[in-house]
Amino acid sequence: MLRMAKKICIVGSGNWGSSIAKIIGANAAASPDFESRVNMFVKEEVIQNRNLSEIINESHENVKYLPGHILPENIIAVPDLATAATDADMFIFVVPHQFIEGLCNEMKGVVKPGAIGISLIKGVDHSDKGFRLISSIIGEILKMDVSVLMGANIAHEVASGMFCETTIGTKSLPNGQAFKKLLQTPNFRICVVQDLETVEICGALKNIVACGAGFVDGLGLGDNTKAAVIRLGLMEMMKFTRVFFPEVKPQTATFLESCGVADLVTTCYGGRNRRVSEAFAKTGKSIVELEKEMLNGQKLQGPQTASEVVSVLKSKSIDLNEYPLFTAVYRICFENLPPSSFIECLQNHPEHM
């Protein structure tokens, strides 16, 4: 029986979304397993009196979020989400995590049965519905199996074709392997593990730790201190995963994959959460001000994730002192604690957890 080529839809077109679109477009065009045309949902913006979607489709460049990089011609910017999603077999979700529920609700009734997804979204959600992973929200609303991709993947380096590794976490090995085929290149090497929750929670929590690393840089405390932030932050990440996902028996080896320690190190030295937090410690400006000045329309994930983590800890009556680094980042970002106080959470942190 003739196997039908899979239709691909990318939900999101920011810096990371456009970077991964370069890989997806090239791989889809080269493989008979995928339709050549790839729809990329673009939230419409006007750039110098022109619609961003029109600019992308005419010049094949996302001039706002990934300037200087040419997208494959088979990446088609679509400003209407329902149109972009219609008849797609494989979805790549890559938007700020605070927008995903609304977007999924817009897609209800459009996604066809049997479609599968993969989330590249780094964050968690805590609401009156409880504490949820982003992949769970997508799966619940759209009734699809959702894998996750997390790793040491700074967007502009991926877009430039520099070698890196990443991790796909999945509950369905065939689906994880299908996304690996769509996404892997010689310079974007993927490992698939059946430990979805650990992979995803690493991708979310490392952004909190990166804020701490940024405070250290802004205070001029040096690389030794930053190394301590990375180690102590990893300990809190591992403890949080063990406490909130005991049923999956988080595998220590997963923390040694790209989604774990590699992503943590990269983000603490080169990510946007680190950069903005450094400026926060140096300038005294608010996170909102610095987002506007430094991120060109992108959103910071670390402070928001810290807020959601503290919220879920409180809801479970867990002492915030059990997660001193996460709590310090939250209090500095939202309760006017001075960045200089961050060193206290390191000085008083348990050696082991």
mmCIF file of C-alpha atoms in Angstrom:
data_model
loop_
_atom_site.group_PDB
_atom_site.id
_atom_site.type_symbol
_atom_site.label_atom_id
_atom_site.label_comp_id
_atom_site.label_asym_id
_atom_site.label_seq_id
_atom_site.Cartn_x
_atom_site.Cartn_y
_atom_site.Cartn_z
ATOM 1 C CA MET A 1 0.000 0.000 0.000
ATOM 2 C CA LEU A 2 1.280 3.455 -0.942
ATOM 3 C CA ARG A 3 2.308 5.435 2.124
ATOM 4 C CA MET A 4 1.096 9.030 2.147
ATOM 5 C CA ALA A 5 3.598 11.805 2.762
ATOM 6 C CA LYS A 6 3.040 13.550 6.114
ATOM 7 C CA LYS A 7 1.906 17.169 6.165
ATOM 8 C CA ILE A 8 3.801 19.389 8.603
ATOM 9 C CA CYS A 9 2.639 22.456 10.550
ATOM 10 C CA ILE A 10 4.864 24.642 12.738
ATOM 11 C CA VAL A 11 2.879 26.567 15.361
ATOM 12 C CA GLY A 12 5.071 29.572 16.083
ATOM 13 C CA SER A 13 7.555 31.723 14.202
ATOM 14 C CA GLY A 14 9.731 33.465 16.750
ATOM 15 C CA ASN A 15 13.500 33.159 17.065
ATOM 16 C CA TRP A 16 13.485 29.454 17.977
ATOM 17 C CA GLY A 17 10.549 28.611 15.744
ATOM 18 C CA SER A 18 12.192 30.185 12.710
ATOM 19 C CA SER A 19 15.502 28.488 13.510
ATOM 20 C CA ILE A 20 13.928 25.034 13.672
ATOM 21 C CA ALA A 21 11.952 25.857 10.508
ATOM 22 C CA LYS A 22 15.247 25.995 8.602
ATOM 23 C CA ILE A 23 15.893 22.358 9.515
ATOM 24 C CA ILE A 24 12.318 21.195 8.999
ATOM 25 C CA GLY A 25 12.027 22.860 5.604
ATOM 26 C CA ALA A 26 15.246 21.307 4.314
ATOM 27 C CA ASN A 27 14.414 17.826 5.652
ATOM 28 C CA ALA A 28 10.813 17.895 4.395
ATOM 29 C CA ALA A 29 11.936 18.883 0.909
ATOM 30 C CA ALA A 30 14.523 16.090 0.823
ATOM 31 C CA SER A 31 12.383 13.188 2.072
ATOM 32 C CA PRO A 32 9.427 11.440 0.390
ATOM 33 C CA ASP A 33 8.031 10.758 3.887
ATOM 34 C CA PHE A 34 6.953 14.413 4.181
ATOM 35 C CA GLU A 35 5.070 16.872 2.025
ATOM 36 C CA SER A 36 7.460 19.505 0.747
ATOM 37 C CA ARG A 37 5.248 22.446 1.726
ATOM 38 C CA VAL A 38 5.480 23.261 5.440
ATOM 39 C CA ASN A 39 2.962 25.683 6.938
ATOM 40 C CA MET A 40 4.342 27.979 9.643
ATOM 41 C CA PHE A 41 1.771 29.881 11.686
ATOM 42 C CA VAL A 42 2.832 33.512 12.036
ATOM 43 C CA LYS A 43 1.133 35.896 14.426
ATOM 44 C CA GLU A 44 0.710 38.815 12.080
ATOM 45 C CA GLU A 45 2.703 41.972 12.727
ATOM 46 C CA VAL A 46 3.304 45.054 10.611
ATOM 47 C CA ILE A 47 6.979 45.726 9.909
ATOM 48 C CA GLN A 48 7.684 48.997 8.071
ATOM 49 C CA ASN A 49 4.136 49.083 6.658
ATOM 50 C CA ARG A 50 4.265 45.460 5.462
ATOM 51 C CA ASN A 51 2.778 42.299 6.973
ATOM 52 C CA LEU A 52 5.413 40.031 8.447
ATOM 53 C CA SER A 53 3.884 36.971 6.750
ATOM 54 C CA GLU A 54 4.198 38.648 3.354
ATOM 55 C CA ILE A 55 7.817 39.566 4.009
ATOM 56 C CA ILE A 56 8.644 35.974 4.980
ATOM 57 C CA ASN A 57 6.930 34.520 1.916
ATOM 58 C CA GLU A 58 8.542 36.989 -0.478
ATOM 59 C CA SER A 59 12.058 37.321 0.952
ATOM 60 C CA HIS A 60 12.183 33.995 2.901
ATOM 61 C CA GLU A 61 13.546 35.833 5.918
ATOM 62 C CA ASN A 62 11.940 36.463 9.304
ATOM 63 C CA VAL A 63 13.286 39.995 9.484
ATOM 64 C CA LYS A 64 12.051 40.573 13.040
ATOM 65 C CA TYR A 65 12.905 37.381 14.900
ATOM 66 C CA LEU A 66 15.683 35.761 12.840
ATOM 67 C CA PRO A 67 17.249 38.442 10.647
ATOM 68 C CA GLY A 68 20.124 37.443 8.423
ATOM 69 C CA HIS A 69 18.989 33.829 7.937
ATOM 70 C CA ILE A 70 17.238 32.644 4.798
ATOM 71 C CA LEU A 71 14.422 30.156 5.321
ATOM 72 C CA PRO A 72 13.807 27.365 2.799
ATOM 73 C CA GLU A 73 11.329 28.413 0.126
ATOM 74 C CA ASN A 74 8.964 25.588 1.105
ATOM 75 C CA ILE A 75 8.358 27.214 4.514
ATOM 76 C CA ILE A 76 5.101 29.108 3.975
ATOM 77 C CA ALA A 77 4.055 31.738 6.515
ATOM 78 C CA VAL A 78 0.322 31.482 7.273
ATOM 79 C CA PRO A 79 -1.247 34.175 9.509
ATOM 80 C CA ASP A 80 -4.448 32.209 10.151
ATOM 81 C CA LEU A 81 -3.938 29.372 12.633
ATOM 82 C CA ALA A 82 -6.871 27.228 11.481
ATOM 83 C CA THR A 83 -5.673 27.422 7.874
ATOM 84 C CA ALA A 84 -2.109 26.535 8.859
ATOM 85 C CA ALA A 85 -3.271 23.532 10.909
ATOM 86 C CA THR A 86 -5.850 22.028 8.541
ATOM 87 C CA ASP A 87 -5.021 18.450 7.460
ATOM 88 C CA ALA A 88 -1.592 18.465 9.160
ATOM 89 C CA ASP A 89 -0.255 15.109 10.366
ATOM 90 C CA MET A 90 2.651 16.388 12.478
ATOM 91 C CA PHE A 91 2.670 19.556 14.586
ATOM 92 C CA ILE A 92 5.688 21.374 16.010
ATOM 93 C CA PHE A 93 4.637 23.701 18.852
ATOM 94 C CA VAL A 94 7.107 26.515 19.557
ATOM 95 C CA VAL A 95 5.465 29.549 21.183
ATOM 96 C CA PRO A 96 5.841 31.182 24.627
ATOM 97 C CA HIS A 97 4.213 28.826 27.113
ATOM 98 C CA GLN A 98 1.724 31.373 28.423
ATOM 99 C CA PHE A 99 -0.014 31.449 25.001
ATOM 100 C CA ILE A 100 -0.319 27.729 24.288
ATOM 101 C CA GLU A 101 -3.721 27.056 25.861
ATOM 102 C CA GLY A 102 -5.411 29.829 23.887
ATOM 103 C CA LEU A 103 -3.819 28.711 20.631
ATOM 104 C CA CYS A 104 -4.811 25.084 21.185
ATOM 105 C CA ASN A 105 -8.391 26.126 21.839
ATOM 106 C CA GLU A 106 -8.354 27.959 18.498
ATOM 107 C CA MET A 107 -7.228 24.723 16.826
ATOM 108 C CA LYS A 108 -9.946 22.512 18.316
ATOM 109 C CA GLY A 109 -12.101 21.040 15.590
ATOM 110 C CA VAL A 110 -9.408 21.578 12.959
ATOM 111 C CA VAL A 111 -6.810 18.986 13.984
ATOM 112 C CA LYS A 112 -7.528 15.678 12.307
ATOM 113 C CA PRO A 113 -7.641 12.374 14.210
ATOM 114 C CA GLY A 114 -4.305 10.601 14.439
ATOM 115 C CA ALA A 115 -2.193 13.752 14.221
ATOM 116 C CA ILE A 116 0.838 13.866 16.517
ATOM 117 C CA GLY A 117 2.758 16.738 18.034
ATOM 118 C CA ILE A 118 6.052 17.728 19.565
ATOM 119 C CA SER A 119 6.514 20.633 21.972
ATOM 120 C CA LEU A 120 9.645 22.772 21.942
ATOM 121 C CA ILE A 121 8.070 25.010 24.592
ATOM 122 C CA LYS A 122 9.967 25.549 27.830
ATOM 123 C CA GLY A 123 7.702 26.242 30.765
ATOM 124 C CA VAL A 124 5.065 24.806 33.105
ATOM 125 C CA ASP A 125 1.543 25.871 34.003
ATOM 126 C CA HIS A 126 -0.151 26.184 37.361
ATOM 127 C CA SER A 127 -3.786 27.268 37.480
ATOM 128 C CA ASP A 128 -7.076 26.209 39.011
ATOM 129 C CA LYS A 129 -6.620 23.041 36.943
ATOM 130 C CA GLY A 130 -3.504 22.182 38.953
ATOM 131 C CA PHE A 131 0.143 21.788 37.955
ATOM 132 C CA ARG A 132 0.515 20.721 34.327
ATOM 133 C CA LEU A 133 3.255 20.223 31.783
ATOM 134 C CA ILE A 134 2.811 22.065 28.490
ATOM 135 C CA SER A 135 2.749 18.776 26.563
ATOM 136 C CA SER A 136 -0.167 17.669 28.758
ATOM 137 C CA ILE A 137 -2.145 20.832 27.976
ATOM 138 C CA ILE A 138 -1.647 20.333 24.235
ATOM 139 C CA GLY A 139 -2.535 16.643 24.442
ATOM 140 C CA GLU A 140 -5.648 17.224 26.542
ATOM 141 C CA ILE A 141 -7.096 19.960 24.344
ATOM 142 C CA LEU A 142 -6.198 18.515 20.934
ATOM 143 C CA LYS A 143 -6.504 14.801 21.791
ATOM 144 C CA MET A 144 -3.110 13.928 20.343
ATOM 145 C CA ASP A 145 0.089 12.221 21.486
ATOM 146 C CA VAL A 146 2.686 14.896 22.213
ATOM 147 C CA SER A 147 6.439 14.363 22.521
ATOM 148 C CA VAL A 148 8.901 17.060 23.649
ATOM 149 C CA LEU A 149 12.257 18.333 22.401
ATOM 150 C CA MET A 150 14.636 20.020 24.840
ATOM 151 C CA GLY A 151 18.376 20.561 24.697
ATOM 152 C CA ALA A 152 21.383 22.853 24.632
ATOM 153 C CA ASN A 153 20.106 24.646 21.556
ATOM 154 C CA ILE A 154 20.674 28.403 21.397
ATOM 155 C CA ALA A 155 18.542 29.431 18.448
ATOM 156 C CA HIS A 156 20.962 31.510 16.397
ATOM 157 C CA GLU A 157 23.636 28.801 16.664
ATOM 158 C CA VAL A 158 21.161 26.178 15.415
ATOM 159 C CA ALA A 159 20.128 28.507 12.597
ATOM 160 C CA SER A 160 23.805 28.926 11.671
ATOM 161 C CA GLY A 161 24.267 25.158 11.445
ATOM 162 C CA MET A 162 26.690 24.855 14.367
ATOM 163 C CA PHE A 163 26.913 21.347 15.835
ATOM 164 C CA CYS A 164 24.740 20.632 18.870
ATOM 165 C CA GLU A 165 22.790 17.845 20.515
ATOM 166 C CA THR A 166 19.203 17.721 21.698
ATOM 167 C CA THR A 167 16.811 15.279 23.373
ATOM 168 C CA ILE A 168 13.361 14.065 22.381
ATOM 169 C CA GLY A 169 11.292 12.776 25.292
ATOM 170 C CA THR A 170 8.317 10.644 24.324
ATOM 171 C CA LYS A 171 5.765 8.130 25.530
ATOM 172 C CA SER A 172 5.510 6.625 22.046
ATOM 173 C CA LEU A 173 8.828 5.493 20.633
ATOM 174 C CA PRO A 174 7.512 5.334 17.024
ATOM 175 C CA ASN A 175 6.296 8.931 17.282
ATOM 176 C CA GLY A 176 9.560 10.047 18.844
ATOM 177 C CA GLN A 177 11.485 8.384 16.027
ATOM 178 C CA ALA A 178 9.202 10.025 13.429
ATOM 179 C CA PHE A 179 10.066 13.448 14.793
ATOM 180 C CA LYS A 180 13.729 12.511 14.945
ATOM 181 C CA LYS A 181 13.600 11.766 11.207
ATOM 182 C CA LEU A 182 11.977 15.136 10.548
ATOM 183 C CA LEU A 183 14.370 17.129 12.745
ATOM 184 C CA GLN A 184 17.781 15.462 12.801
ATOM 185 C CA THR A 185 20.740 16.640 10.709
ATOM 186 C CA PRO A 186 24.468 15.854 10.949
ATOM 187 C CA ASN A 187 24.853 19.033 13.043
ATOM 188 C CA PHE A 188 21.610 18.676 15.041
ATOM 189 C CA ARG A 189 22.005 15.298 16.683
ATOM 190 C CA ILE A 190 19.010 13.850 18.521
ATOM 191 C CA CYS A 191 18.696 11.217 21.234
ATOM 192 C CA VAL A 192 15.205 9.793 21.872
ATOM 193 C CA VAL A 193 14.350 8.726 25.432
ATOM 194 C CA GLN A 194 11.111 7.362 26.888
ATOM 195 C CA ASP A 195 11.205 9.713 29.868
ATOM 196 C CA LEU A 196 9.045 12.601 28.670
ATOM 197 C CA GLU A 197 8.356 14.215 32.031
ATOM 198 C CA THR A 198 12.029 14.502 33.027
ATOM 199 C CA VAL A 199 13.009 15.896 29.630
ATOM 200 C CA GLU A 200 10.255 18.502 29.722
ATOM 201 C CA ILE A 201 10.708 19.586 33.326
ATOM 202 C CA CYS A 202 14.443 20.074 32.710
ATOM 203 C CA GLY A 203 13.619 22.425 29.847
ATOM 204 C CA ALA A 204 11.383 24.512 32.085
ATOM 205 C CA LEU A 205 13.342 24.648 35.337
ATOM 206 C CA LYS A 206 16.739 25.410 33.823
ATOM 207 C CA ASN A 207 15.477 28.890 32.914
ATOM 208 C CA ILE A 208 14.992 29.680 36.613
ATOM 209 C CA VAL A 209 18.581 28.631 37.313
ATOM 210 C CA ALA A 210 19.770 30.770 34.397
ATOM 211 C CA CYS A 211 18.211 33.824 36.050
ATOM 212 C CA GLY A 212 20.338 33.080 39.100
ATOM 213 C CA ALA A 213 23.410 32.803 36.882
ATOM 214 C CA GLY A 214 22.530 36.198 35.414
ATOM 215 C CA PHE A 215 22.308 37.771 38.866
ATOM 216 C CA VAL A 216 25.776 36.370 39.608
ATOM 217 C CA ASP A 217 27.144 37.933 36.418
ATOM 218 C CA GLY A 218 25.440 41.243 37.120
ATOM 219 C CA LEU A 219 26.934 41.309 40.612
ATOM 220 C CA GLY A 220 30.403 40.428 39.287
ATOM 221 C CA LEU A 221 30.701 37.322 41.475
ATOM 222 C CA GLY A 222 32.744 35.216 39.054
ATOM 223 C CA ASP A 223 32.746 31.788 37.443
ATOM 224 C CA ASN A 224 33.264 29.838 40.664
ATOM 225 C CA THR A 225 30.001 31.233 42.006
ATOM 226 C CA LYS A 226 28.232 30.542 38.727
ATOM 227 C CA ALA A 227 29.441 26.928 38.846
ATOM 228 C CA ALA A 228 27.865 26.641 42.294
ATOM 229 C CA VAL A 229 24.604 28.056 40.914
ATOM 230 C CA ILE A 230 24.614 25.418 38.173
ATOM 231 C CA ARG A 231 25.277 22.539 40.595
ATOM 232 C CA LEU A 232 22.787 23.655 43.231
ATOM 233 C CA GLY A 233 20.223 24.466 40.564
ATOM 234 C CA LEU A 234 20.592 20.991 39.074
ATOM 235 C CA MET A 235 20.025 19.505 42.518
ATOM 236 C CA GLU A 236 16.750 21.434 42.856
ATOM 237 C CA MET A 237 15.690 20.376 39.350
ATOM 238 C CA MET A 238 16.289 16.720 40.203
ATOM 239 C CA LYS A 239 14.483 16.973 43.540
ATOM 240 C CA PHE A 240 11.478 18.732 41.999
ATOM 241 C CA THR A 241 11.178 16.042 39.332
ATOM 242 C CA ARG A 242 11.384 13.230 41.903
ATOM 243 C CA VAL A 243 8.732 14.869 44.107
ATOM 244 C CA PHE A 244 6.199 15.764 41.418
ATOM 245 C CA PHE A 245 6.634 12.828 39.037
ATOM 246 C CA PRO A 246 7.344 9.839 41.305
ATOM 247 C CA GLU A 247 5.225 7.541 39.157
ATOM 248 C CA VAL A 248 7.568 7.831 36.162
ATOM 249 C CA LYS A 249 10.661 7.041 38.254
ATOM 250 C CA PRO A 250 12.800 9.808 36.724
ATOM 251 C CA GLN A 251 15.953 8.350 35.270
ATOM 252 C CA THR A 252 19.159 9.937 36.540
ATOM 253 C CA ALA A 253 20.696 9.280 33.121
ATOM 254 C CA THR A 254 18.181 11.672 31.528
ATOM 255 C CA PHE A 255 19.711 14.552 33.493
ATOM 256 C CA LEU A 256 22.996 13.734 31.738
ATOM 257 C CA GLU A 257 21.397 14.089 28.290
ATOM 258 C CA SER A 258 21.422 17.347 26.345
ATOM 259 C CA CYS A 259 18.066 18.303 27.925
ATOM 260 C CA GLY A 260 19.651 18.214 31.383
ATOM 261 C CA VAL A 261 23.120 19.331 32.358
ATOM 262 C CA ALA A 262 24.135 20.437 28.844
ATOM 263 C CA ASP A 263 21.134 22.733 28.422
ATOM 264 C CA LEU A 264 21.616 24.042 31.942
ATOM 265 C CA VAL A 265 25.259 24.987 31.306
ATOM 266 C CA THR A 266 24.487 26.572 27.931
ATOM 267 C CA THR A 267 21.587 28.617 29.265
ATOM 268 C CA CYS A 268 23.571 29.808 32.270
ATOM 269 C CA TYR A 269 26.299 31.150 29.976
ATOM 270 C CA GLY A 270 24.508 32.205 26.807
ATOM 271 C CA GLY A 271 20.716 32.323 27.088
ATOM 272 C CA ARG A 272 18.310 35.273 27.162
ATOM 273 C CA ASN A 273 17.277 34.571 30.772
ATOM 274 C CA ARG A 274 20.884 34.974 31.860
ATOM 275 C CA ARG A 275 21.407 38.140 29.798
ATOM 276 C CA VAL A 276 18.284 39.908 30.995
ATOM 277 C CA SER A 277 18.884 38.897 34.617
ATOM 278 C CA GLU A 278 22.424 40.272 34.410
ATOM 279 C CA ALA A 279 21.034 43.586 33.180
ATOM 280 C CA PHE A 280 18.379 43.461 35.918
ATOM 281 C CA ALA A 281 21.090 43.195 38.592
ATOM 282 C CA LYS A 282 23.189 45.944 36.996
ATOM 283 C CA THR A 283 20.557 48.515 36.086
ATOM 284 C CA GLY A 284 17.691 48.112 38.536
ATOM 285 C CA LYS A 285 15.207 48.278 35.652
ATOM 286 C CA SER A 286 12.191 45.992 35.764
ATOM 287 C CA ILE A 287 12.023 42.670 33.935
ATOM 288 C CA VAL A 288 9.220 44.076 31.753
ATOM 289 C CA GLU A 289 11.345 47.092 30.760
ATOM 290 C CA LEU A 290 14.326 44.904 29.936
ATOM 291 C CA GLU A 291 12.231 42.482 27.873
ATOM 292 C CA LYS A 292 11.148 45.399 25.691
ATOM 293 C CA GLU A 293 14.673 46.797 25.404
ATOM 294 C CA MET A 294 16.610 43.567 24.869
ATOM 295 C CA LEU A 295 14.383 40.846 23.403
ATOM 296 C CA ASN A 296 12.813 42.405 20.299
ATOM 297 C CA GLY A 297 9.350 41.111 21.095
ATOM 298 C CA GLN A 298 10.410 37.779 22.604
ATOM 299 C CA LYS A 299 9.296 36.735 26.081
ATOM 300 C CA LEU A 300 11.391 35.737 29.079
ATOM 301 C CA GLN A 301 10.476 32.333 30.533
ATOM 302 C CA GLY A 302 12.564 32.112 33.726
ATOM 303 C CA PRO A 303 10.721 34.576 36.008
ATOM 304 C CA GLN A 304 7.297 33.313 34.894
ATOM 305 C CA THR A 305 8.342 29.698 35.505
ATOM 306 C CA ALA A 306 9.719 30.644 38.942
ATOM 307 C CA SER A 307 6.354 32.192 39.785
ATOM 308 C CA GLU A 308 4.488 29.071 38.707
ATOM 309 C CA VAL A 309 6.859 26.777 40.613
ATOM 310 C CA VAL A 310 6.470 28.790 43.823
ATOM 311 C CA SER A 311 2.700 28.768 43.321
ATOM 312 C CA VAL A 312 2.587 24.992 43.031
ATOM 313 C CA LEU A 313 4.894 24.531 46.041
ATOM 314 C CA LYS A 314 2.573 26.696 48.134
ATOM 315 C CA SER A 315 -0.493 24.820 46.897
ATOM 316 C CA LYS A 316 1.096 21.554 48.067
ATOM 317 C CA SER A 317 2.123 23.107 51.429
ATOM 318 C CA ILE A 318 5.792 22.465 50.624
ATOM 319 C CA ASP A 319 8.243 24.654 52.545
ATOM 320 C CA LEU A 320 9.818 27.105 50.090
ATOM 321 C CA ASN A 321 13.114 26.691 51.946
ATOM 322 C CA GLU A 322 13.332 23.228 50.385
ATOM 323 C CA TYR A 323 13.994 25.002 47.063
ATOM 324 C CA PRO A 324 16.072 28.025 48.116
ATOM 325 C CA LEU A 325 17.454 28.899 44.678
ATOM 326 C CA PHE A 326 14.092 28.734 42.887
ATOM 327 C CA THR A 327 12.518 30.755 45.698
ATOM 328 C CA ALA A 328 15.240 33.422 45.683
ATOM 329 C CA VAL A 329 14.822 33.973 41.941
ATOM 330 C CA TYR A 330 11.069 34.376 42.429
ATOM 331 C CA ARG A 331 11.443 36.835 45.298
ATOM 332 C CA ILE A 332 14.019 38.937 43.467
ATOM 333 C CA CYS A 333 11.848 39.097 40.337
ATOM 334 C CA PHE A 334 8.469 39.642 42.014
ATOM 335 C CA GLU A 335 8.881 40.712 45.652
ATOM 336 C CA ASN A 336 11.528 43.455 45.311
ATOM 337 C CA LEU A 337 14.252 41.449 47.043
ATOM 338 C CA PRO A 338 17.549 42.988 45.897
ATOM 339 C CA PRO A 339 19.683 40.845 43.540
ATOM 340 C CA SER A 340 22.541 41.173 46.027
ATOM 341 C CA SER A 341 20.580 38.939 48.388
ATOM 342 C CA PHE A 342 20.903 36.031 45.955
ATOM 343 C CA ILE A 343 24.260 35.006 47.417
ATOM 344 C CA GLU A 344 22.509 34.166 50.706
ATOM 345 C CA CYS A 345 20.537 31.343 49.104
ATOM 346 C CA LEU A 346 23.845 29.843 47.950
ATOM 347 C CA GLN A 347 25.552 30.264 51.308
ATOM 348 C CA ASN A 348 22.676 28.555 53.133
ATOM 349 C CA HIS A 349 21.882 25.932 50.492
ATOM 350 C CA PRO A 350 22.093 22.255 51.555
ATOM 351 C CA GLU A 351 25.199 20.563 50.200
ATOM 352 C CA HIS A 352 23.101 17.608 49.075
ATOM 353 C CA MET A 353 19.358 17.156 48.492
#
